[in-house]
PDB file of N, CA and C in Angstrom:
ATOM      1  N   MET A   7      20.132  53.346  46.976  1.00 94.00           N
ATOM      2  CA  MET A   7      21.435  53.248  46.388  1.00 94.00           C
ATOM      3  C   MET A   7      22.450  53.029  47.516  1.00 94.00           C
ATOM      4  N   LYS A   8      23.382  52.098  47.318  1.00 96.00           N
ATOM      5  CA  LYS A   8      24.368  51.778  48.350  1.00 96.00           C
ATOM      6  C   LYS A   8      25.675  52.540  48.109  1.00 96.00           C
ATOM      7  N   PHE A   9      26.322  52.893  49.212  1.00 98.00           N
ATOM      8  CA  PHE A   9      27.591  53.617  49.155  1.00 98.00           C
ATOM      9  C   PHE A   9      28.555  53.036  50.191  1.00 98.00           C
ATOM     10  N   ILE A  10      29.836  53.165  49.880  1.00 98.00           N
ATOM     11  CA  ILE A  10      30.893  52.834  50.833  1.00 98.00           C
ATOM     12  C   ILE A  10      31.756  54.073  50.983  1.00 98.00           C
ATOM     13  N   SER A  11      32.071  54.403  52.211  1.00 97.00           N
ATOM     14  CA  SER A  11      32.932  55.537  52.476  1.00 97.00           C
ATOM     15  C   SER A  11      34.121  55.076  53.305  1.00 97.00           C
ATOM     16  N   LEU A  12      35.320  55.322  52.779  1.00 98.00           N
ATOM     17  CA  LEU A  12      36.552  55.033  53.512  1.00 98.00           C
ATOM     18  C   LEU A  12      36.902  56.279  54.320  1.00 98.00           C
ATOM     19  N   VAL A  13      37.332  56.074  55.544  1.00 97.00           N
ATOM     20  CA  VAL A  13      37.539  57.170  56.488  1.00 97.00           C
ATOM     21  C   VAL A  13      38.991  57.225  56.936  1.00 97.00           C
ATOM     22  N   LYS A  14      39.526  58.449  57.010  1.00 97.00           N
ATOM     23  CA  LYS A  14      40.848  58.690  57.601  1.00 97.00           C
ATOM     24  C   LYS A  14      40.701  59.818  58.613  1.00 97.00           C
ATOM     25  N   TYR A  15      41.282  59.618  59.794  1.00 97.00           N
ATOM     26  CA  TYR A  15      41.259  60.665  60.811  1.00 97.00           C
ATOM     27  C   TYR A  15      42.126  61.843  60.386  1.00 97.00           C
ATOM     28  N   THR A  16      41.694  63.029  60.765  1.00 97.00           N
ATOM     29  CA  THR A  16      42.531  64.219  60.648  1.00 97.00           C
ATOM     30  C   THR A  16      43.342  64.325  61.944  1.00 97.00           C
ATOM     31  N   GLU A  17      44.242  65.298  62.005  1.00 97.00           N
ATOM     32  CA  GLU A  17      44.981  65.523  63.259  1.00 97.00           C
ATOM     33  C   GLU A  17      44.016  65.830  64.396  1.00 97.00           C
ATOM     34  N   GLN A  18      42.999  66.640  64.105  1.00 97.00           N
ATOM     35  CA  GLN A  18      41.987  66.966  65.121  1.00 97.00           C
ATOM     36  C   GLN A  18      41.265  65.708  65.587  1.00 97.00           C
ATOM     37  N   GLY A  19      40.892  64.848  64.653  1.00 96.00           N
ATOM     38  CA  GLY A  19      40.199  63.612  65.004  1.00 96.00           C
ATOM     39  C   GLY A  19      41.045  62.701  65.870  1.00 96.00           C
ATOM     40  N   LEU A  20      42.344  62.670  65.588  1.00 96.00           N
ATOM     41  CA  LEU A  20      43.243  61.851  66.405  1.00 96.00           C
ATOM     42  C   LEU A  20      43.441  62.441  67.799  1.00 96.00           C
ATOM     43  N   ARG A  21      43.515  63.773  67.880  1.00 97.00           N
ATOM     44  CA  ARG A  21      43.660  64.414  69.199  1.00 97.00           C
ATOM     45  C   ARG A  21      42.487  64.073  70.105  1.00 97.00           C
ATOM     46  N   ASP A  22      41.290  63.957  69.495  1.00 95.00           N
ATOM     47  CA  ASP A  22      40.069  63.684  70.261  1.00 95.00           C
ATOM     48  C   ASP A  22      39.586  62.252  70.044  1.00 95.00           C
ATOM     49  N   ILE A  23      40.510  61.311  69.906  1.00 96.00           N
ATOM     50  CA  ILE A  23      40.159  59.930  69.564  1.00 96.00           C
ATOM     51  C   ILE A  23      39.224  59.303  70.592  1.00 96.00           C
ATOM     52  N   GLN A  24      39.305  59.726  71.839  1.00 97.00           N
ATOM     53  CA  GLN A  24      38.447  59.153  72.870  1.00 97.00           C
ATOM     54  C   GLN A  24      36.968  59.430  72.599  1.00 97.00           C
ATOM     55  N   GLN A  25      36.683  60.395  71.733  1.00 96.00           N
ATOM     56  CA  GLN A  25      35.297  60.764  71.415  1.00 96.00           C
ATOM     57  C   GLN A  25      34.780  60.073  70.158  1.00 96.00           C
ATOM     58  N   THR A  26      35.586  59.196  69.553  1.00 97.00           N
ATOM     59  CA  THR A  26      35.209  58.627  68.254  1.00 97.00           C
ATOM     60  C   THR A  26      33.886  57.857  68.294  1.00 97.00           C
ATOM     61  N   THR A  27      33.624  57.131  69.357  1.00 97.00           N
ATOM     62  CA  THR A  27      32.372  56.363  69.403  1.00 97.00           C
ATOM     63  C   THR A  27      31.168  57.268  69.634  1.00 97.00           C
ATOM     64  N   SER A  28      31.333  58.321  70.422  1.00 96.00           N
ATOM     65  CA  SER A  28      30.214  59.251  70.613  1.00 96.00           C
ATOM     66  C   SER A  28      29.967  60.058  69.344  1.00 96.00           C
ATOM     67  N   ARG A  29      31.028  60.389  68.604  1.00 96.00           N
ATOM     68  CA  ARG A  29      30.844  61.067  67.315  1.00 96.00           C
ATOM     69  C   ARG A  29      30.122  60.154  66.335  1.00 96.00           C
ATOM     70  N   ALA A  30      30.438  58.862  66.370  1.00 96.00           N
ATOM     71  CA  ALA A  30      29.767  57.895  65.492  1.00 96.00           C
ATOM     72  C   ALA A  30      28.282  57.818  65.806  1.00 96.00           C
ATOM     73  N   ALA A  31      27.935  57.839  67.075  1.00 96.00           N
ATOM     74  CA  ALA A  31      26.520  57.802  67.468  1.00 96.00           C
ATOM     75  C   ALA A  31      25.797  59.053  66.973  1.00 96.00           C
ATOM     76  N   ALA A  32      26.435  60.206  67.084  1.00 95.00           N
ATOM     77  CA  ALA A  32      25.833  61.451  66.597  1.00 95.00           C
ATOM     78  C   ALA A  32      25.680  61.409  65.075  1.00 95.00           C
ATOM     79  N   PHE A  33      26.659  60.827  64.399  1.00 96.00           N
ATOM     80  CA  PHE A  33      26.597  60.686  62.943  1.00 96.00           C
ATOM     81  C   PHE A  33      25.424  59.809  62.530  1.00 96.00           C
ATOM     82  N   ARG A  34      25.240  58.689  63.223  1.00 96.00           N
ATOM     83  CA  ARG A  34      24.103  57.803  62.923  1.00 96.00           C
ATOM     84  C   ARG A  34      22.774  58.565  63.044  1.00 96.00           C
ATOM     85  N   LYS A  35      22.658  59.364  64.089  1.00 95.00           N
ATOM     86  CA  LYS A  35      21.431  60.127  64.322  1.00 95.00           C
ATOM     87  C   LYS A  35      21.223  61.160  63.209  1.00 95.00           C
ATOM     88  N   CYS A  36      22.283  61.831  62.807  1.00 93.00           N
ATOM     89  CA  CYS A  36      22.213  62.815  61.729  1.00 93.00           C
ATOM     90  C   CYS A  36      21.811  62.140  60.420  1.00 93.00           C
ATOM     91  N   ALA A  37      22.418  60.997  60.133  1.00 96.00           N
ATOM     92  CA  ALA A  37      22.115  60.260  58.897  1.00 96.00           C
ATOM     93  C   ALA A  37      20.649  59.836  58.882  1.00 96.00           C
ATOM     94  N   LYS A  38      20.177  59.322  60.001  1.00 96.00           N
ATOM     95  CA  LYS A  38      18.780  58.879  60.090  1.00 96.00           C
ATOM     96  C   LYS A  38      17.839  60.044  59.824  1.00 96.00           C
ATOM     97  N   GLY A  39      18.154  61.202  60.358  1.00 94.00           N
ATOM     98  CA  GLY A  39      17.341  62.391  60.139  1.00 94.00           C
ATOM     99  C   GLY A  39      17.305  62.825  58.681  1.00 94.00           C
ATOM    100  N   ALA A  40      18.356  62.468  57.933  1.00 93.00           N
ATOM    101  CA  ALA A  40      18.422  62.805  56.506  1.00 93.00           C
ATOM    102  C   ALA A  40      17.836  61.697  55.632  1.00 93.00           C
ATOM    103  N   GLY A  41      17.282  60.665  56.281  1.00 95.00           N
ATOM    104  CA  GLY A  41      16.699  59.566  55.523  1.00 95.00           C
ATOM    105  C   GLY A  41      17.722  58.571  54.998  1.00 95.00           C
ATOM    106  N   ILE A  42      18.889  58.540  55.616  1.00 97.00           N
ATOM    107  CA  ILE A  42      19.971  57.654  55.196  1.00 97.00           C
ATOM    108  C   ILE A  42      20.119  56.527  56.208  1.00 97.00           C
ATOM    109  N   LYS A  43      20.262  55.308  55.704  1.00 97.00           N
ATOM    110  CA  LYS A  43      20.402  54.137  56.568  1.00 97.00           C
ATOM    111  C   LYS A  43      21.872  53.719  56.617  1.00 97.00           C
ATOM    112  N   ILE A  44      22.458  53.765  57.806  1.00 98.00           N
ATOM    113  CA  ILE A  44      23.820  53.284  58.007  1.00 98.00           C
ATOM    114  C   ILE A  44      23.732  51.780  58.262  1.00 98.00           C
ATOM    115  N   THR A  45      24.330  50.976  57.393  1.00 97.00           N
ATOM    116  CA  THR A  45      24.259  49.525  57.578  1.00 97.00           C
ATOM    117  C   THR A  45      25.497  48.972  58.269  1.00 97.00           C
ATOM    118  N   GLU A  46      26.634  49.633  58.118  1.00 97.00           N
ATOM    119  CA  GLU A  46      27.870  49.238  58.806  1.00 97.00           C
ATOM    120  C   GLU A  46      28.667  50.489  59.136  1.00 97.00           C
ATOM    121  N   LEU A  47      29.235  50.510  60.318  1.00 97.00           N
ATOM    122  CA  LEU A  47      30.147  51.565  60.713  1.00 97.00           C
ATOM    123  C   LEU A  47      31.259  50.860  61.469  1.00 97.00           C
ATOM    124  N   LEU A  48      32.425  50.756  60.827  1.00 98.00           N
ATOM    125  CA  LEU A  48      33.520  49.947  61.361  1.00 98.00           C
ATOM    126  C   LEU A  48      34.788  50.773  61.531  1.00 98.00           C
ATOM    127  N   TRP A  49      35.550  50.467  62.559  1.00 98.00           N
ATOM    128  CA  TRP A  49      36.868  51.053  62.754  1.00 98.00           C
ATOM    129  C   TRP A  49      37.886  50.062  62.216  1.00 98.00           C
ATOM    130  N   LEU A  50      38.919  50.583  61.558  1.00 97.00           N
ATOM    131  CA  LEU A  50      39.920  49.735  60.914  1.00 97.00           C
ATOM    132  C   LEU A  50      41.318  50.074  61.411  1.00 97.00           C
ATOM    133  N   THR A  51      42.233  49.155  61.205  1.00 95.00           N
ATOM    134  CA  THR A  51      43.644  49.439  61.374  1.00 95.00           C
ATOM    135  C   THR A  51      44.286  49.248  60.009  1.00 95.00           C
ATOM    136  N   GLY A  52      45.277  50.049  59.718  1.00 95.00           N
ATOM    137  CA  GLY A  52      45.889  49.966  58.401  1.00 95.00           C
ATOM    138  C   GLY A  52      45.814  51.294  57.694  1.00 95.00           C
ATOM    139  N   ARG A  53      45.719  51.249  56.391  1.00 96.00           N
ATOM    140  CA  ARG A  53      45.736  52.458  55.563  1.00 96.00           C
ATOM    141  C   ARG A  53      44.557  53.384  55.862  1.00 96.00           C
ATOM    142  N   PHE A  54      43.394  52.818  56.156  1.00 98.00           N
ATOM    143  CA  PHE A  54      42.209  53.608  56.483  1.00 98.00           C
ATOM    144  C   PHE A  54      41.815  53.357  57.929  1.00 98.00           C
ATOM    145  N   ASP A  55      41.173  54.347  58.530  1.00 98.00           N
ATOM    146  CA  ASP A  55      40.785  54.270  59.941  1.00 98.00           C
ATOM    147  C   ASP A  55      39.355  53.792  60.144  1.00 98.00           C
ATOM    148  N   GLY A  56      38.548  53.850  59.088  1.00 98.00           N
ATOM    149  CA  GLY A  56      37.160  53.438  59.232  1.00 98.00           C
ATOM    150  C   GLY A  56      36.512  53.154  57.897  1.00 98.00           C
ATOM    151  N   LEU A  57      35.344  52.527  57.992  1.00 98.00           N
ATOM    152  CA  LEU A  57      34.546  52.172  56.824  1.00 98.00           C
ATOM    153  C   LEU A  57      33.087  52.380  57.180  1.00 98.00           C
ATOM    154  N   ILE A  58      32.375  53.085  56.308  1.00 98.00           N
ATOM    155  CA  ILE A  58      30.940  53.299  56.495  1.00 98.00           C
ATOM    156  C   ILE A  58      30.229  52.726  55.280  1.00 98.00           C
ATOM    157  N   VAL A  59      29.250  51.879  55.513  1.00 98.00           N
ATOM    158  CA  VAL A  59      28.396  51.362  54.449  1.00 98.00           C
ATOM    159  C   VAL A  59      27.011  51.923  54.719  1.00 98.00           C
ATOM    160  N   PHE A  60      26.434  52.570  53.705  1.00 98.00           N
ATOM    161  CA  PHE A  60      25.130  53.192  53.926  1.00 98.00           C
ATOM    162  C   PHE A  60      24.293  53.188  52.657  1.00 98.00           C
ATOM    163  N   GLU A  61      23.004  53.451  52.851  1.00 97.00           N
ATOM    164  CA  GLU A  61      22.061  53.534  51.747  1.00 97.00           C
ATOM    165  C   GLU A  61      21.440  54.920  51.749  1.00 97.00           C
ATOM    166  N   ALA A  62      21.473  55.550  50.574  1.00 97.00           N
ATOM    167  CA  ALA A  62      20.888  56.881  50.396  1.00 97.00           C
ATOM    168  C   ALA A  62      20.062  56.883  49.119  1.00 97.00           C
ATOM    169  N   ALA A  63      19.146  57.810  49.026  1.00 96.00           N
ATOM    170  CA  ALA A  63      18.253  57.875  47.876  1.00 96.00           C
ATOM    171  C   ALA A  63      19.003  58.154  46.575  1.00 96.00           C
ATOM    172  N   ASP A  64      20.073  58.959  46.660  1.00 95.00           N
ATOM    173  CA  ASP A  64      20.797  59.345  45.455  1.00 95.00           C
ATOM    174  C   ASP A  64      22.180  59.862  45.819  1.00 95.00           C
ATOM    175  N   VAL A  65      22.977  60.149  44.796  1.00 94.00           N
ATOM    176  CA  VAL A  65      24.350  60.622  44.989  1.00 94.00           C
ATOM    177  C   VAL A  65      24.372  61.963  45.715  1.00 94.00           C
ATOM    178  N   GLU A  66      23.443  62.829  45.400  1.00 95.00           N
ATOM    179  CA  GLU A  66      23.416  64.148  46.027  1.00 95.00           C
ATOM    180  C   GLU A  66      23.191  64.051  47.532  1.00 95.00           C
ATOM    181  N   THR A  67      22.273  63.189  47.940  1.00 96.00           N
ATOM    182  CA  THR A  67      21.986  63.005  49.368  1.00 96.00           C
ATOM    183  C   THR A  67      23.200  62.416  50.076  1.00 96.00           C
ATOM    184  N   ALA A  68      23.828  61.430  49.460  1.00 96.00           N
ATOM    185  CA  ALA A  68      25.029  60.810  50.035  1.00 96.00           C
ATOM    186  C   ALA A  68      26.156  61.831  50.147  1.00 96.00           C
ATOM    187  N   SER A  69      26.349  62.617  49.108  1.00 95.00           N
ATOM    188  CA  SER A  69      27.419  63.621  49.107  1.00 95.00           C
ATOM    189  C   SER A  69      27.193  64.678  50.177  1.00 95.00           C
ATOM    190  N   ALA A  70      25.952  65.118  50.331  1.00 95.00           N
ATOM    191  CA  ALA A  70      25.643  66.119  51.349  1.00 95.00           C
ATOM    192  C   ALA A  70      25.967  65.599  52.747  1.00 95.00           C
ATOM    193  N   LEU A  71      25.629  64.335  53.011  1.00 95.00           N
ATOM    194  CA  LEU A  71      25.926  63.753  54.320  1.00 95.00           C
ATOM    195  C   LEU A  71      27.432  63.695  54.563  1.00 95.00           C
ATOM    196  N   MET A  72      28.196  63.244  53.579  1.00 95.00           N
ATOM    197  CA  MET A  72      29.640  63.131  53.751  1.00 95.00           C
ATOM    198  C   MET A  72      30.298  64.502  53.884  1.00 95.00           C
ATOM    199  N   LEU A  73      29.800  65.493  53.159  1.00 95.00           N
ATOM    200  CA  LEU A  73      30.326  66.853  53.313  1.00 95.00           C
ATOM    201  C   LEU A  73      30.015  67.398  54.699  1.00 95.00           C
ATOM    202  N   GLN A  74      28.802  67.152  55.167  1.00 93.00           N
ATOM    203  CA  GLN A  74      28.416  67.599  56.506  1.00 93.00           C
ATOM    204  C   GLN A  74      29.317  66.962  57.561  1.00 93.00           C
ATOM    205  N   LEU A  75      29.643  65.695  57.376  1.00 93.00           N
ATOM    206  CA  LEU A  75      30.524  64.996  58.301  1.00 93.00           C
ATOM    207  C   LEU A  75      31.945  65.570  58.239  1.00 93.00           C
ATOM    208  N   SER A  76      32.431  65.820  57.048  1.00 93.00           N
ATOM    209  CA  SER A  76      33.796  66.331  56.878  1.00 93.00           C
ATOM    210  C   SER A  76      33.970  67.742  57.423  1.00 93.00           C
ATOM    211  N   ILE A  77      32.919  68.552  57.352  1.00 95.00           N
ATOM    212  CA  ILE A  77      32.980  69.930  57.847  1.00 95.00           C
ATOM    213  C   ILE A  77      33.370  69.978  59.322  1.00 95.00           C
ATOM    214  N   LEU A  78      33.028  68.937  60.073  1.00 95.00           N
ATOM    215  CA  LEU A  78      33.340  68.906  61.508  1.00 95.00           C
ATOM    216  C   LEU A  78      34.831  68.840  61.778  1.00 95.00           C
ATOM    217  N   GLY A  79      35.618  68.408  60.788  1.00 96.00           N
ATOM    218  CA  GLY A  79      37.072  68.452  60.890  1.00 96.00           C
ATOM    219  C   GLY A  79      37.756  67.258  61.521  1.00 96.00           C
ATOM    220  N   ASN A  80      37.020  66.201  61.840  1.00 97.00           N
ATOM    221  CA  ASN A  80      37.625  65.045  62.496  1.00 97.00           C
ATOM    222  C   ASN A  80      38.091  63.967  61.530  1.00 97.00           C
ATOM    223  N   ILE A  81      37.491  63.937  60.348  1.00 96.00           N
ATOM    224  CA  ILE A  81      37.835  62.897  59.370  1.00 96.00           C
ATOM    225  C   ILE A  81      37.800  63.452  57.957  1.00 96.00           C
ATOM    226  N   ASN A  82      38.461  62.730  57.071  1.00 96.00           N
ATOM    227  CA  ASN A  82      38.331  62.906  55.629  1.00 96.00           C
ATOM    228  C   ASN A  82      37.733  61.613  55.106  1.00 96.00           C
ATOM    229  N   THR A  83      36.916  61.722  54.063  1.00 96.00           N
ATOM    230  CA  THR A  83      36.264  60.535  53.526  1.00 96.00           C
ATOM    231  C   THR A  83      36.510  60.406  52.035  1.00 96.00           C
ATOM    232  N   GLU A  84      36.434  59.181  51.569  1.00 96.00           N
ATOM    233  CA  GLU A  84      36.447  58.865  50.147  1.00 96.00           C
ATOM    234  C   GLU A  84      35.233  57.967  49.919  1.00 96.00           C
ATOM    235  N   THR A  85      34.233  58.489  49.224  1.00 96.00           N
ATOM    236  CA  THR A  85      32.952  57.803  49.103  1.00 96.00           C
ATOM    237  C   THR A  85      32.710  57.372  47.669  1.00 96.00           C
ATOM    238  N   MET A  86      32.153  56.181  47.529  1.00 96.00           N
ATOM    239  CA  MET A  86      31.872  55.644  46.195  1.00 96.00           C
ATOM    240  C   MET A  86      30.596  54.829  46.220  1.00 96.00           C
ATOM    241  N   PRO A  87      29.878  54.773  45.078  1.00 96.00           N
ATOM    242  CA  PRO A  87      28.706  53.905  45.018  1.00 96.00           C
ATOM    243  C   PRO A  87      29.136  52.450  45.063  1.00 96.00           C
ATOM    244  N   ALA A  88      28.280  51.609  45.601  1.00 97.00           N
ATOM    245  CA  ALA A  88      28.558  50.166  45.680  1.00 97.00           C
ATOM    246  C   ALA A  88      27.374  49.425  45.069  1.00 97.00           C
ATOM    247  N   PHE A  89      27.663  48.392  44.284  1.00 96.00           N
ATOM    248  CA  PHE A  89      26.613  47.662  43.587  1.00 96.00           C
ATOM    249  C   PHE A  89      26.544  46.222  44.063  1.00 96.00           C
ATOM    250  N   ASP A  90      25.336  45.767  44.373  1.00 94.00           N
ATOM    251  CA  ASP A  90      25.136  44.353  44.645  1.00 94.00           C
ATOM    252  C   ASP A  90      24.970  43.650  43.292  1.00 94.00           C
ATOM    253  N   LEU A  91      24.677  42.369  43.303  1.00 96.00           N
ATOM    254  CA  LEU A  91      24.567  41.608  42.065  1.00 96.00           C
ATOM    255  C   LEU A  91      23.542  42.213  41.113  1.00 96.00           C
ATOM    256  N   ALA A  92      22.360  42.510  41.618  1.00 95.00           N
ATOM    257  CA  ALA A  92      21.304  43.071  40.768  1.00 95.00           C
ATOM    258  C   ALA A  92      21.708  44.440  40.225  1.00 95.00           C
ATOM    259  N   GLY A  93      22.322  45.250  41.066  1.00 93.00           N
ATOM    260  CA  GLY A  93      22.766  46.570  40.630  1.00 93.00           C
ATOM    261  C   GLY A  93      23.833  46.493  39.554  1.00 93.00           C
ATOM    262  N   MET A  94      24.765  45.553  39.716  1.00 95.00           N
ATOM    263  CA  MET A  94      25.816  45.393  38.710  1.00 95.00           C
ATOM    264  C   MET A  94      25.233  44.891  37.399  1.00 95.00           C
ATOM    265  N   GLN A  95      24.215  44.026  37.467  1.00 96.00           N
ATOM    266  CA  GLN A  95      23.569  43.563  36.249  1.00 96.00           C
ATOM    267  C   GLN A  95      22.904  44.727  35.515  1.00 96.00           C
ATOM    268  N   GLN A  96      22.346  45.673  36.258  1.00 94.00           N
ATOM    269  CA  GLN A  96      21.754  46.844  35.635  1.00 94.00           C
ATOM    270  C   GLN A  96      22.817  47.698  34.960  1.00 94.00           C
ATOM    271  N   VAL A  97      23.962  47.832  35.605  1.00 94.00           N
ATOM    272  CA  VAL A  97      25.077  48.570  34.995  1.00 94.00           C
ATOM    273  C   VAL A  97      25.512  47.893  33.705  1.00 94.00           C
ATOM    274  N   LEU A  98      25.710  46.586  33.772  1.00 96.00           N
ATOM    275  CA  LEU A  98      26.169  45.838  32.602  1.00 96.00           C
ATOM    276  C   LEU A  98      25.171  45.886  31.449  1.00 96.00           C
ATOM    277  N   ALA A  99      23.901  45.980  31.772  1.00 96.00           N
ATOM    278  CA  ALA A  99      22.863  46.036  30.740  1.00 96.00           C
ATOM    279  C   ALA A  99      22.966  47.323  29.913  1.00 96.00           C
ATOM    280  N   LYS A 100      23.616  48.349  30.456  1.00 95.00           N
ATOM    281  CA  LYS A 100      23.759  49.628  29.754  1.00 95.00           C
ATOM    282  C   LYS A 100      24.974  49.662  28.832  1.00 95.00           C
ATOM    283  N   ILE A 101      25.795  48.628  28.882  1.00 95.00           N
ATOM    284  CA  ILE A 101      26.960  48.571  28.004  1.00 95.00           C
ATOM    285  C   ILE A 101      26.527  48.105  26.638  1.00 95.00           C
ATOM    286  N   GLU A 102      26.887  48.844  25.633  1.00 83.00           N
ATOM    287  CA  GLU A 102      26.488  48.487  24.270  1.00 83.00           C
ATOM    288  C   GLU A 102      27.462  47.500  23.650  1.00 83.00           C
TER     289      GLU A 102
END
């Protein structure tokens, strides 16, 4: 299952901005250990500070990873499922 997470730095995350790339590397390692594949990890300018695209077995696994990341206090996330063409067709097939 694919997910997109929008990221915003907290005050703590901004104070330690020089560590953002090393924190990202640690996050990738943590995600891999949980069986989650990070496909994109991008830094942004604008309303959001980052974007994470990842694949997890289910919503619970994805939520646990994002909560674990948020507990560290450097970022807040907004995570949502993402559907490719085949996935969206499956969703549409459930509409009566």
